[in-house]
PDB file of C-alpha atoms in Angstrom:
ATOM      1  CA  MET A   1      -2.441  12.573 -92.593  1.00  0.00           C
ATOM      2  CA  THR A   2      -1.367  12.282 -88.957  1.00  0.00           C
ATOM      3  CA  ILE A   3      -3.756  10.786 -86.499  1.00  0.00           C
ATOM      4  CA  GLY A   4      -3.173  12.003 -82.929  1.00  0.00           C
ATOM      5  CA  LYS A   5      -3.055   9.426 -80.153  1.00  0.00           C
ATOM      6  CA  SER A   6      -5.615   9.817 -77.411  1.00  0.00           C
ATOM      7  CA  PRO A   7      -4.001  10.299 -73.971  1.00  0.00           C
ATOM      8  CA  ARG A   8      -3.873   7.147 -71.897  1.00  0.00           C
ATOM      9  CA  ARG A   9      -5.649   7.293 -68.550  1.00  0.00           C
ATOM     10  CA  SER A  10      -3.089   6.672 -65.802  1.00  0.00           C
ATOM     11  CA  ALA A  11      -3.774   3.922 -63.257  1.00  0.00           C
ATOM     12  CA  PRO A  12      -4.184   4.856 -59.577  1.00  0.00           C
ATOM     13  CA  ASP A  13      -0.916   5.222 -57.769  1.00  0.00           C
ATOM     14  CA  SER A  14      -0.721   2.217 -55.434  1.00  0.00           C
ATOM     15  CA  SER A  15       2.241   3.728 -53.595  1.00  0.00           C
ATOM     16  CA  ALA A  16       0.268   6.738 -52.324  1.00  0.00           C
ATOM     17  CA  PRO A  17       0.342   6.905 -48.491  1.00  0.00           C
ATOM     18  CA  ILE A  18      -2.652   5.517 -46.641  1.00  0.00           C
ATOM     19  CA  PRO A  19      -4.264   7.988 -44.239  1.00  0.00           C
ATOM     20  CA  ALA A  20      -3.353   7.393 -40.615  1.00  0.00           C
ATOM     21  CA  GLU A  21      -6.916   6.466 -39.617  1.00  0.00           C
ATOM     22  CA  GLU A  22      -7.220   3.893 -42.430  1.00  0.00           C
ATOM     23  CA  SER A  23      -3.789   2.474 -41.595  1.00  0.00           C
ATOM     24  CA  SER A  24      -4.772   2.076 -37.945  1.00  0.00           C
ATOM     25  CA  ARG A  25      -8.078   0.500 -38.950  1.00  0.00           C
ATOM     26  CA  ALA A  26      -6.235  -1.958 -41.190  1.00  0.00           C
ATOM     27  CA  THR A  27      -3.887  -3.128 -38.453  1.00  0.00           C
ATOM     28  CA  THR A  28      -6.211  -3.192 -35.424  1.00  0.00           C
ATOM     29  CA  ASP A  29      -9.835  -3.885 -34.685  1.00  0.00           C
ATOM     30  CA  GLY A  30     -10.944  -0.320 -34.057  1.00  0.00           C
ATOM     31  CA  PRO A  31      -9.195   2.603 -32.390  1.00  0.00           C
ATOM     32  CA  SER A  32      -6.168   2.078 -30.164  1.00  0.00           C
ATOM     33  CA  ILE A  33      -6.438   2.125 -26.373  1.00  0.00           C
ATOM     34  CA  GLY A  34      -5.213   5.706 -26.173  1.00  0.00           C
ATOM     35  CA  ARG A  35      -7.563   6.834 -28.963  1.00  0.00           C
ATOM     36  CA  GLN A  36     -10.538   5.236 -27.168  1.00  0.00           C
ATOM     37  CA  LEU A  37      -9.693   7.063 -23.939  1.00  0.00           C
ATOM     38  CA  ALA A  38      -9.207  10.381 -25.725  1.00  0.00           C
ATOM     39  CA  ARG A  39     -12.510  10.096 -27.605  1.00  0.00           C
ATOM     40  CA  ALA A  40     -14.405   9.059 -24.477  1.00  0.00           C
ATOM     41  CA  ARG A  41     -12.919  11.983 -22.556  1.00  0.00           C
ATOM     42  CA  ILE A  42     -13.947  14.446 -25.266  1.00  0.00           C
ATOM     43  CA  ASP A  43     -17.432  12.915 -25.469  1.00  0.00           C
ATOM     44  CA  ALA A  44     -17.723  13.337 -21.686  1.00  0.00           C
ATOM     45  CA  GLY A  45     -16.852  17.023 -22.034  1.00  0.00           C
ATOM     46  CA  LEU A  46     -13.687  16.731 -19.931  1.00  0.00           C
ATOM     47  CA  THR A  47     -10.274  18.301 -20.434  1.00  0.00           C
ATOM     48  CA  VAL A  48      -6.970  16.591 -19.744  1.00  0.00           C
ATOM     49  CA  ASP A  49      -6.471  18.846 -16.714  1.00  0.00           C
ATOM     50  CA  GLN A  50      -9.864  17.852 -15.296  1.00  0.00           C
ATOM     51  CA  VAL A  51      -9.155  14.142 -15.756  1.00  0.00           C
ATOM     52  CA  SER A  52      -5.720  14.600 -14.173  1.00  0.00           C
ATOM     53  CA  THR A  53      -7.244  16.331 -11.139  1.00  0.00           C
ATOM     54  CA  ARG A  54      -9.904  13.651 -10.637  1.00  0.00           C
ATOM     55  CA  THR A  55      -7.595  10.652 -11.054  1.00  0.00           C
ATOM     56  CA  ARG A  56      -4.406  12.231  -9.599  1.00  0.00           C
ATOM     57  CA  ILE A  57      -2.532  11.080 -12.701  1.00  0.00           C
ATOM     58  CA  ARG A  58      -0.119  13.778 -13.874  1.00  0.00           C
ATOM     59  CA  VAL A  59      -1.015  15.655 -17.071  1.00  0.00           C
ATOM     60  CA  PRO A  60       2.060  14.426 -19.044  1.00  0.00           C
ATOM     61  CA  ILE A  61       1.166  10.823 -18.197  1.00  0.00           C
ATOM     62  CA  VAL A  62      -2.447  11.334 -19.367  1.00  0.00           C
ATOM     63  CA  HIS A  63      -1.155  12.749 -22.680  1.00  0.00           C
ATOM     64  CA  ALA A  64       1.279   9.820 -23.025  1.00  0.00           C
ATOM     65  CA  ILE A  65      -1.451   7.212 -22.425  1.00  0.00           C
ATOM     66  CA  GLU A  66      -3.780   8.864 -24.948  1.00  0.00           C
ATOM     67  CA  SER A  67      -0.853   8.648 -27.415  1.00  0.00           C
ATOM     68  CA  ASP A  68      -0.335   4.939 -26.554  1.00  0.00           C
ATOM     69  CA  GLU A  69       3.100   5.694 -25.042  1.00  0.00           C
ATOM     70  CA  PHE A  70       2.651   3.362 -22.069  1.00  0.00           C
ATOM     71  CA  GLU A  71       6.370   3.207 -21.285  1.00  0.00           C
ATOM     72  CA  ARG A  72       5.958   6.663 -19.717  1.00  0.00           C
ATOM     73  CA  CYS A  73       3.855   5.033 -16.954  1.00  0.00           C
ATOM     74  CA  GLY A  74       6.915   3.439 -15.374  1.00  0.00           C
ATOM     75  CA  GLY A  75       5.970  -0.192 -16.012  1.00  0.00           C
ATOM     76  CA  ALA A  76       3.065  -2.473 -16.874  1.00  0.00           C
ATOM     77  CA  PHE A  77       1.826  -2.535 -13.262  1.00  0.00           C
ATOM     78  CA  TYR A  78       1.281   1.226 -13.190  1.00  0.00           C
ATOM     79  CA  ALA A  79      -0.021   1.300 -16.770  1.00  0.00           C
ATOM     80  CA  ARG A  80      -2.828  -1.102 -15.790  1.00  0.00           C
ATOM     81  CA  GLY A  81      -3.697   0.989 -12.737  1.00  0.00           C
ATOM     82  CA  HIS A  82      -3.776   4.210 -14.778  1.00  0.00           C
ATOM     83  CA  LEU A  83      -5.965   2.566 -17.434  1.00  0.00           C
ATOM     84  CA  ARG A  84      -8.519   1.482 -14.825  1.00  0.00           C
ATOM     85  CA  LEU A  85      -8.677   4.964 -13.275  1.00  0.00           C
ATOM     86  CA  LEU A  86      -8.951   6.793 -16.602  1.00  0.00           C
ATOM     87  CA  ALA A  87     -11.533   4.353 -17.982  1.00  0.00           C
ATOM     88  CA  ARG A  88     -13.727   4.718 -14.913  1.00  0.00           C
ATOM     89  CA  GLU A  89     -13.550   8.523 -15.157  1.00  0.00           C
ATOM     90  CA  VAL A  90     -14.609   8.690 -18.831  1.00  0.00           C
ATOM     91  CA  GLY A  91     -17.175   5.858 -18.709  1.00  0.00           C
ATOM     92  CA  LEU A  92     -15.263   2.982 -20.334  1.00  0.00           C
ATOM     93  CA  ASP A  93     -14.748  -0.626 -19.235  1.00  0.00           C
ATOM     94  CA  GLY A  94     -11.384  -0.550 -17.478  1.00  0.00           C
ATOM     95  CA  GLU A  95     -10.993  -4.333 -17.322  1.00  0.00           C
ATOM     96  CA  ALA A  96     -11.572  -4.610 -21.065  1.00  0.00           C
ATOM     97  CA  LEU A  97      -8.866  -2.009 -21.732  1.00  0.00           C
ATOM     98  CA  VAL A  98      -6.462  -3.781 -19.374  1.00  0.00           C
ATOM     99  CA  ALA A  99      -7.159  -7.112 -21.093  1.00  0.00           C
ATOM    100  CA  ARG A 100      -6.423  -5.541 -24.466  1.00  0.00           C
ATOM    101  CA  TYR A 101      -3.276  -3.908 -23.069  1.00  0.00           C
ATOM    102  CA  ASP A 102      -2.049  -7.288 -21.793  1.00  0.00           C
ATOM    103  CA  ALA A 103      -2.823  -8.920 -25.131  1.00  0.00           C
ATOM    104  CA  GLU A 104      -0.921  -6.248 -27.085  1.00  0.00           C
ATOM    105  CA  HIS A 105       2.032  -5.943 -24.698  1.00  0.00           C
ATOM    106  CA  GLY A 106       2.454  -9.534 -23.564  1.00  0.00           C
ATOM    107  CA  GLY A 107       1.101  -8.998 -20.059  1.00  0.00           C
ATOM    108  CA  PRO A 108      -0.354 -11.711 -17.808  1.00  0.00           C
ATOM    109  CA  ALA A 109      -3.835 -13.110 -18.137  1.00  0.00           C
ATOM    110  CA  ALA A 110      -6.508 -11.760 -15.825  1.00  0.00           C
ATOM    111  CA  ARG A 111      -5.753 -14.350 -13.118  1.00  0.00           C
ATOM    112  CA  PRO A 112      -3.712 -12.150 -10.692  1.00  0.00           C
ATOM    113  CA  ALA A 113      -6.952 -10.434  -9.642  1.00  0.00           C
ATOM    114  CA  GLY A 114      -8.074 -13.667  -7.967  1.00  0.00           C
ATOM    115  CA  GLN A 115      -4.704 -14.041  -6.302  1.00  0.00           C
ATOM    116  CA  LEU A 116      -5.024 -10.564  -4.847  1.00  0.00           C
ATOM    117  CA  LEU A 117      -8.334 -11.503  -3.245  1.00  0.00           C
ATOM    118  CA  ASP A 118      -6.810 -14.656  -1.752  1.00  0.00           C
ATOM    119  CA  THR A 119      -4.191 -12.636   0.143  1.00  0.00           C
ATOM    120  CA  GLY A 120      -6.818 -10.680   2.094  1.00  0.00           C
ATOM    121  CA  PRO A 121      -7.485 -13.138   4.947  1.00  0.00           C
ATOM    122  CA  ILE A 122      -3.760 -13.733   5.441  1.00  0.00           C
ATOM    123  CA  LYS A 123      -3.098 -10.053   6.058  1.00  0.00           C
ATOM    124  CA  VAL A 124      -6.022  -9.816   8.475  1.00  0.00           C
ATOM    125  CA  ARG A 125      -4.449 -12.516  10.638  1.00  0.00           C
ATOM    126  CA  ASP A 126      -1.068 -10.751  10.452  1.00  0.00           C
ATOM    127  CA  HIS A 127      -2.788  -7.511  11.456  1.00  0.00           C
ATOM    128  CA  ASN A 128      -4.324  -9.046  14.573  1.00  0.00           C
ATOM    129  CA  ARG A 129      -1.310 -11.028  15.764  1.00  0.00           C
ATOM    130  CA  PRO A 130       0.735  -8.049  17.134  1.00  0.00           C
ATOM    131  CA  ASN A 131      -2.278  -7.037  19.272  1.00  0.00           C
ATOM    132  CA  TRP A 132      -2.240 -10.396  21.059  1.00  0.00           C
ATOM    133  CA  THR A 133       1.493 -10.042  21.604  1.00  0.00           C
ATOM    134  CA  ALA A 134       1.025  -6.586  23.089  1.00  0.00           C
ATOM    135  CA  ALA A 135      -1.713  -7.850  25.413  1.00  0.00           C
ATOM    136  CA  MET A 136       0.546 -10.633  26.659  1.00  0.00           C
ATOM    137  CA  VAL A 137       3.370  -8.165  27.281  1.00  0.00           C
ATOM    138  CA  VAL A 138       1.054  -5.884  29.275  1.00  0.00           C
ATOM    139  CA  ALA A 139      -0.155  -8.810  31.403  1.00  0.00           C
ATOM    140  CA  ILE A 140       3.388  -9.987  32.108  1.00  0.00           C
ATOM    141  CA  LEU A 141       4.493  -6.485  33.082  1.00  0.00           C
ATOM    142  CA  ALA A 142       1.527  -6.133  35.429  1.00  0.00           C
ATOM    143  CA  VAL A 143       2.450  -9.397  37.170  1.00  0.00           C
ATOM    144  CA  VAL A 144       6.111  -8.355  37.437  1.00  0.00           C
ATOM    145  CA  ALA A 145       5.130  -4.963  38.873  1.00  0.00           C
ATOM    146  CA  LEU A 146       2.863  -6.606  41.456  1.00  0.00           C
ATOM    147  CA  ILE A 147       5.557  -9.080  42.528  1.00  0.00           C
ATOM    148  CA  GLY A 148       8.103  -6.272  42.810  1.00  0.00           C
ATOM    149  CA  TYR A 149       5.755  -4.220  44.925  1.00  0.00           C
ATOM    150  CA  ASN A 150       5.114  -7.201  47.211  1.00  0.00           C
ATOM    151  CA  LEU A 151       8.838  -7.793  47.639  1.00  0.00           C
ATOM    152  CA  VAL A 152       9.469  -4.143  48.523  1.00  0.00           C
ATOM    153  CA  GLY A 153       6.523  -4.123  50.960  1.00  0.00           C
ATOM    154  CA  SER A 154       7.598  -7.317  52.701  1.00  0.00           C
ATOM    155  CA  SER A 155      11.216  -6.174  53.076  1.00  0.00           C
ATOM    156  CA  SER A 156      10.203  -2.817  54.600  1.00  0.00           C
ATOM    157  CA  SER A 157       7.756  -4.584  56.915  1.00  0.00           C
ATOM    158  CA  GLY A 158      10.448  -6.992  58.090  1.00  0.00           C
ATOM    159  CA  GLY A 159      12.795  -4.084  58.951  1.00  0.00           C
ATOM    160  CA  GLN A 160      10.235  -2.466  61.233  1.00  0.00           C
ATOM    161  CA  GLN A 161       9.364  -5.677  63.165  1.00  0.00           C
ATOM    162  CA  PRO A 162      12.487  -7.832  63.412  1.00  0.00           C
ATOM    163  CA  GLY A 163      11.158  -9.777  66.417  1.00  0.00           C
ATOM    164  CA  ALA A 164       8.119 -11.123  64.584  1.00  0.00           C
ATOM    165  CA  ALA A 165       9.554 -12.540  61.393  1.00  0.00           C
ATOM    166  CA  SER A 166       6.734 -15.015  60.826  1.00  0.00           C
ATOM    167  CA  ALA A 167       3.805 -12.831  61.948  1.00  0.00           C
ATOM    168  CA  PRO A 168       4.171  -9.952  59.439  1.00  0.00           C
ATOM    169  CA  LEU A 169       3.936 -12.321  56.466  1.00  0.00           C
ATOM    170  CA  PRO A 170       0.117 -12.488  56.350  1.00  0.00           C
ATOM    171  CA  SER A 171      -0.181  -8.723  56.696  1.00  0.00           C
ATOM    172  CA  GLY A 172       2.591  -8.281  54.146  1.00  0.00           C
ATOM    173  CA  VAL A 173       0.658 -10.404  51.685  1.00  0.00           C
ATOM    174  CA  SER A 174      -2.722  -8.782  52.301  1.00  0.00           C
ATOM    175  CA  ALA A 175      -1.465  -5.187  52.454  1.00  0.00           C
ATOM    176  CA  PRO A 176      -0.331  -5.066  48.777  1.00  0.00           C
ATOM    177  CA  ALA A 177      -3.794  -6.330  47.783  1.00  0.00           C
ATOM    178  CA  THR A 178      -5.389  -3.113  49.105  1.00  0.00           C
ATOM    179  CA  GLY A 179      -2.516  -0.946  47.940  1.00  0.00           C
ATOM    180  CA  SER A 180      -2.125  -2.562  44.509  1.00  0.00           C
ATOM    181  CA  PRO A 181      -3.950   0.288  42.700  1.00  0.00           C
ATOM    182  CA  SER A 182      -1.139   2.643  43.718  1.00  0.00           C
ATOM    183  CA  ALA A 183       1.388   0.269  42.163  1.00  0.00           C
ATOM    184  CA  GLN A 184      -0.444   0.068  38.822  1.00  0.00           C
ATOM    185  CA  PRO A 185      -0.023   3.637  37.437  1.00  0.00           C
ATOM    186  CA  PRO A 186       3.635   3.099  36.382  1.00  0.00           C
ATOM    187  CA  ALA A 187       2.599  -0.036  34.449  1.00  0.00           C
ATOM    188  CA  PRO A 188       1.083   1.763  31.411  1.00  0.00           C
ATOM    189  CA  GLU A 189       4.299   3.748  30.878  1.00  0.00           C
ATOM    190  CA  ASN A 190       6.362   0.572  31.030  1.00  0.00           C
ATOM    191  CA  SER A 191       3.890  -1.253  28.789  1.00  0.00           C
ATOM    192  CA  VAL A 192       4.114   1.426  26.102  1.00  0.00           C
ATOM    193  CA  ALA A 193       7.885   1.079  26.023  1.00  0.00           C
ATOM    194  CA  ALA A 194       7.559  -2.692  26.010  1.00  0.00           C
ATOM    195  CA  ILE A 195       5.094  -2.656  23.105  1.00  0.00           C
ATOM    196  CA  ALA A 196       7.502  -0.587  21.049  1.00  0.00           C
ATOM    197  CA  ALA A 197      10.412  -2.861  21.970  1.00  0.00           C
ATOM    198  CA  ALA A 198       8.531  -6.174  21.675  1.00  0.00           C
ATOM    199  CA  PRO A 199       9.021  -6.691  17.908  1.00  0.00           C
ATOM    200  CA  ALA A 200      12.691  -5.659  18.054  1.00  0.00           C
ATOM    201  CA  ASP A 201      13.617  -8.862  16.198  1.00  0.00           C
ATOM    202  CA  LYS A 202      11.085  -8.118  13.459  1.00  0.00           C
ATOM    203  CA  VAL A 203      10.050  -5.231  11.251  1.00  0.00           C
ATOM    204  CA  THR A 204       6.426  -4.095  11.438  1.00  0.00           C
ATOM    205  CA  VAL A 205       5.057  -1.687   8.824  1.00  0.00           C
ATOM    206  CA  LYS A 206       1.527  -0.277   8.885  1.00  0.00           C
ATOM    207  CA  LEU A 207      -0.015   1.627   5.952  1.00  0.00           C
ATOM    208  CA  VAL A 208      -3.123   3.782   6.334  1.00  0.00           C
ATOM    209  CA  ALA A 209      -4.796   5.291   3.256  1.00  0.00           C
ATOM    210  CA  GLY A 210      -5.807   8.929   3.730  1.00  0.00           C
ATOM    211  CA  PRO A 211      -8.498  10.852   1.869  1.00  0.00           C
ATOM    212  CA  ASP A 212      -7.485   9.157  -1.400  1.00  0.00           C
ATOM    213  CA  LYS A 213      -6.513   5.655  -2.494  1.00  0.00           C
ATOM    214  CA  SER A 214      -3.222   4.272  -3.815  1.00  0.00           C
ATOM    215  CA  TRP A 215      -1.830   1.153  -5.445  1.00  0.00           C
ATOM    216  CA  VAL A 216       0.426  -0.734  -3.018  1.00  0.00           C
ATOM    217  CA  THR A 217       2.670  -3.774  -3.313  1.00  0.00           C
ATOM    218  CA  ALA A 218       4.464  -5.349  -0.341  1.00  0.00           C
ATOM    219  CA  LYS A 219       7.019  -8.181  -0.244  1.00  0.00           C
ATOM    220  CA  ASP A 220       8.724  -9.965   2.650  1.00  0.00           C
ATOM    221  CA  GLY A 221      12.432 -10.625   3.111  1.00  0.00           C
ATOM    222  CA  SER A 222      12.343 -13.664   0.812  1.00  0.00           C
ATOM    223  CA  GLY A 223      10.687 -11.733  -2.001  1.00  0.00           C
ATOM    224  CA  LYS A 224       7.269 -13.305  -1.472  1.00  0.00           C
ATOM    225  CA  SER A 225       4.334 -11.052  -2.298  1.00  0.00           C
ATOM    226  CA  LEU A 226       2.350 -10.076   0.788  1.00  0.00           C
ATOM    227  CA  TYR A 227      -0.018  -7.585  -0.846  1.00  0.00           C
ATOM    228  CA  SER A 228      -0.667  -6.169  -4.320  1.00  0.00           C
ATOM    229  CA  ASN A 229      -3.853  -4.177  -4.628  1.00  0.00           C
ATOM    230  CA  ASN A 230      -5.531  -0.802  -4.370  1.00  0.00           C
ATOM    231  CA  LEU A 231      -5.586   0.506  -0.775  1.00  0.00           C
ATOM    232  CA  GLU A 232      -8.860   2.420  -0.581  1.00  0.00           C
ATOM    233  CA  ALA A 233      -9.307   5.596   1.474  1.00  0.00           C
ATOM    234  CA  GLY A 234      -9.726   4.724   5.158  1.00  0.00           C
ATOM    235  CA  GLN A 235      -8.274   1.217   4.787  1.00  0.00           C
ATOM    236  CA  ASP A 236      -5.053   0.017   6.445  1.00  0.00           C
ATOM    237  CA  GLN A 237      -2.686  -2.919   6.126  1.00  0.00           C
ATOM    238  CA  THR A 238       0.031  -4.178   8.501  1.00  0.00           C
ATOM    239  CA  PHE A 239       2.997  -6.332   7.448  1.00  0.00           C
ATOM    240  CA  THR A 240       5.538  -8.130   9.689  1.00  0.00           C
ATOM    241  CA  ASP A 241       8.716 -10.016   8.753  1.00  0.00           C
ATOM    242  CA  PRO A 242      11.932 -11.039  10.577  1.00  0.00           C
ATOM    243  CA  LYS A 243      14.176  -9.591   7.828  1.00  0.00           C
ATOM    244  CA  LYS A 244      12.629  -6.753   5.849  1.00  0.00           C
ATOM    245  CA  ILE A 245       9.507  -5.353   4.192  1.00  0.00           C
ATOM    246  CA  THR A 246       9.774  -3.897   0.673  1.00  0.00           C
ATOM    247  CA  LEU A 247       7.053  -1.501  -0.533  1.00  0.00           C
ATOM    248  CA  VAL A 248       6.044   0.149  -3.802  1.00  0.00           C
ATOM    249  CA  ILE A 249       3.433   2.894  -3.330  1.00  0.00           C
ATOM    250  CA  GLY A 250       1.807   4.414  -6.417  1.00  0.00           C
ATOM    251  CA  ASN A 251       0.335   7.538  -4.757  1.00  0.00           C
ATOM    252  CA  ALA A 252       2.690   8.229  -1.861  1.00  0.00           C
ATOM    253  CA  GLY A 253       0.881  11.348  -0.643  1.00  0.00           C
ATOM    254  CA  ALA A 254      -2.261   9.331   0.090  1.00  0.00           C
ATOM    255  CA  VAL A 255      -0.578   6.755   2.360  1.00  0.00           C
ATOM    256  CA  HIS A 256       0.375   7.378   6.012  1.00  0.00           C
ATOM    257  CA  LEU A 257       3.332   5.298   7.189  1.00  0.00           C
ATOM    258  CA  PHE A 258       4.057   3.708  10.590  1.00  0.00           C
ATOM    259  CA  VAL A 259       7.317   1.734  10.970  1.00  0.00           C
ATOM    260  CA  ASN A 260       8.106  -0.250  14.123  1.00  0.00           C
ATOM    261  CA  GLY A 261       5.605   1.826  16.111  1.00  0.00           C
ATOM    262  CA  LYS A 262       6.892   5.209  14.889  1.00  0.00           C
ATOM    263  CA  ASP A 263       4.715   7.605  12.867  1.00  0.00           C
ATOM    264  CA  LEU A 264       6.681   8.632   9.755  1.00  0.00           C
ATOM    265  CA  GLY A 265       3.855  10.664   8.194  1.00  0.00           C
ATOM    266  CA  PRO A 266       2.964  10.532   4.475  1.00  0.00           C
ATOM    267  CA  ALA A 267       5.113   8.224   2.364  1.00  0.00           C
ATOM    268  CA  GLY A 268       5.723  11.018  -0.174  1.00  0.00           C
ATOM    269  CA  GLN A 269       3.983  13.578  -2.389  1.00  0.00           C
ATOM    270  CA  ASP A 270       0.603  13.243  -4.112  1.00  0.00           C
ATOM    271  CA  GLY A 271       0.952  11.235  -7.315  1.00  0.00           C
ATOM    272  CA  GLN A 272       4.548  10.241  -6.472  1.00  0.00           C
ATOM    273  CA  VAL A 273       5.690   6.625  -6.892  1.00  0.00           C
ATOM    274  CA  VAL A 274       8.070   5.545  -4.116  1.00  0.00           C
ATOM    275  CA  HIS A 275      10.079   2.381  -3.459  1.00  0.00           C
ATOM    276  CA  LEU A 276      10.765   1.763   0.252  1.00  0.00           C
ATOM    277  CA  THR A 277      12.532  -0.939   2.275  1.00  0.00           C
ATOM    278  CA  TYR A 278      12.443  -1.281   6.071  1.00  0.00           C
ATOM    279  CA  THR A 279      14.301  -3.625   8.446  1.00  0.00           C
ATOM    280  CA  PRO A 280      13.889  -4.376  12.183  1.00  0.00           C
ATOM    281  CA  GLY A 281      16.264  -1.531  13.124  1.00  0.00           C
ATOM    282  CA  ASP A 282      14.354   1.181  11.235  1.00  0.00           C
ATOM    283  CA  PRO A 283      13.703   4.029  11.424  1.00  0.00           C
ATOM    284  CA  GLN A 284      17.212   5.222  12.255  1.00  0.00           C
ATOM    285  CA  ALA A 285      17.580   8.018  14.771  1.00  0.00           C
ATOM    286  CA  GLY A 286      17.395  11.494  13.215  1.00  0.00           C
TER     287      GLY A 286
END
């Protein structure tokens, strides 16, 4: 008599693939940075196009960040800026996301924010210093113009009255005092040219944020950081250096550029990242 063997119950297959969500949960404490942003955007009822329009971050970059492909941002500096903008738009804590990004990608601790605040007063003093220089130039030109007018007046007076060389001097001195207003109109034209030519041995760059804001970094000729922060709409910064000024502008279309007294217009297109360097001889003619 043959007794049939009962089928053995097979053990669970330990090599079966783990679902993506469980795998992510096993390796990180909660959803990734990109997943958090995507979920918050959906919960807020926003599309990628709407978020792109509000933050001026291009649609492909928004998709890349939500997929945790931060290398598409062009560097850690821009990735942090994009994270802050996106988090603010969908209601998340931007600083918390940036801190997690730095922890996962080996970025710096949160100390540079304090360093950015420390650079503010320095740039205010640099911004005011060219104004004092211009005022001094105007005063000097006014004195030179007055002396020149006096010399011309005294020489013409001496030609008309050669016999009284000593007598015309008092009238020659007092006459320019009453006629000095007529000698002053040319001074503003000369002063404008002098103001433009005054910093010829230096480069002066002024940035003015338009209707939108932009991330801006500025370094002097030795590579020292002069500014690294968000330039809000309506704000301006001026930088001066004997050698050169190097700029990185994250939203070029939002920043109006003045170099050595010349209006160069917007630094680029909206959402465009530009790298610029200016020296005392810039901008070149044409």
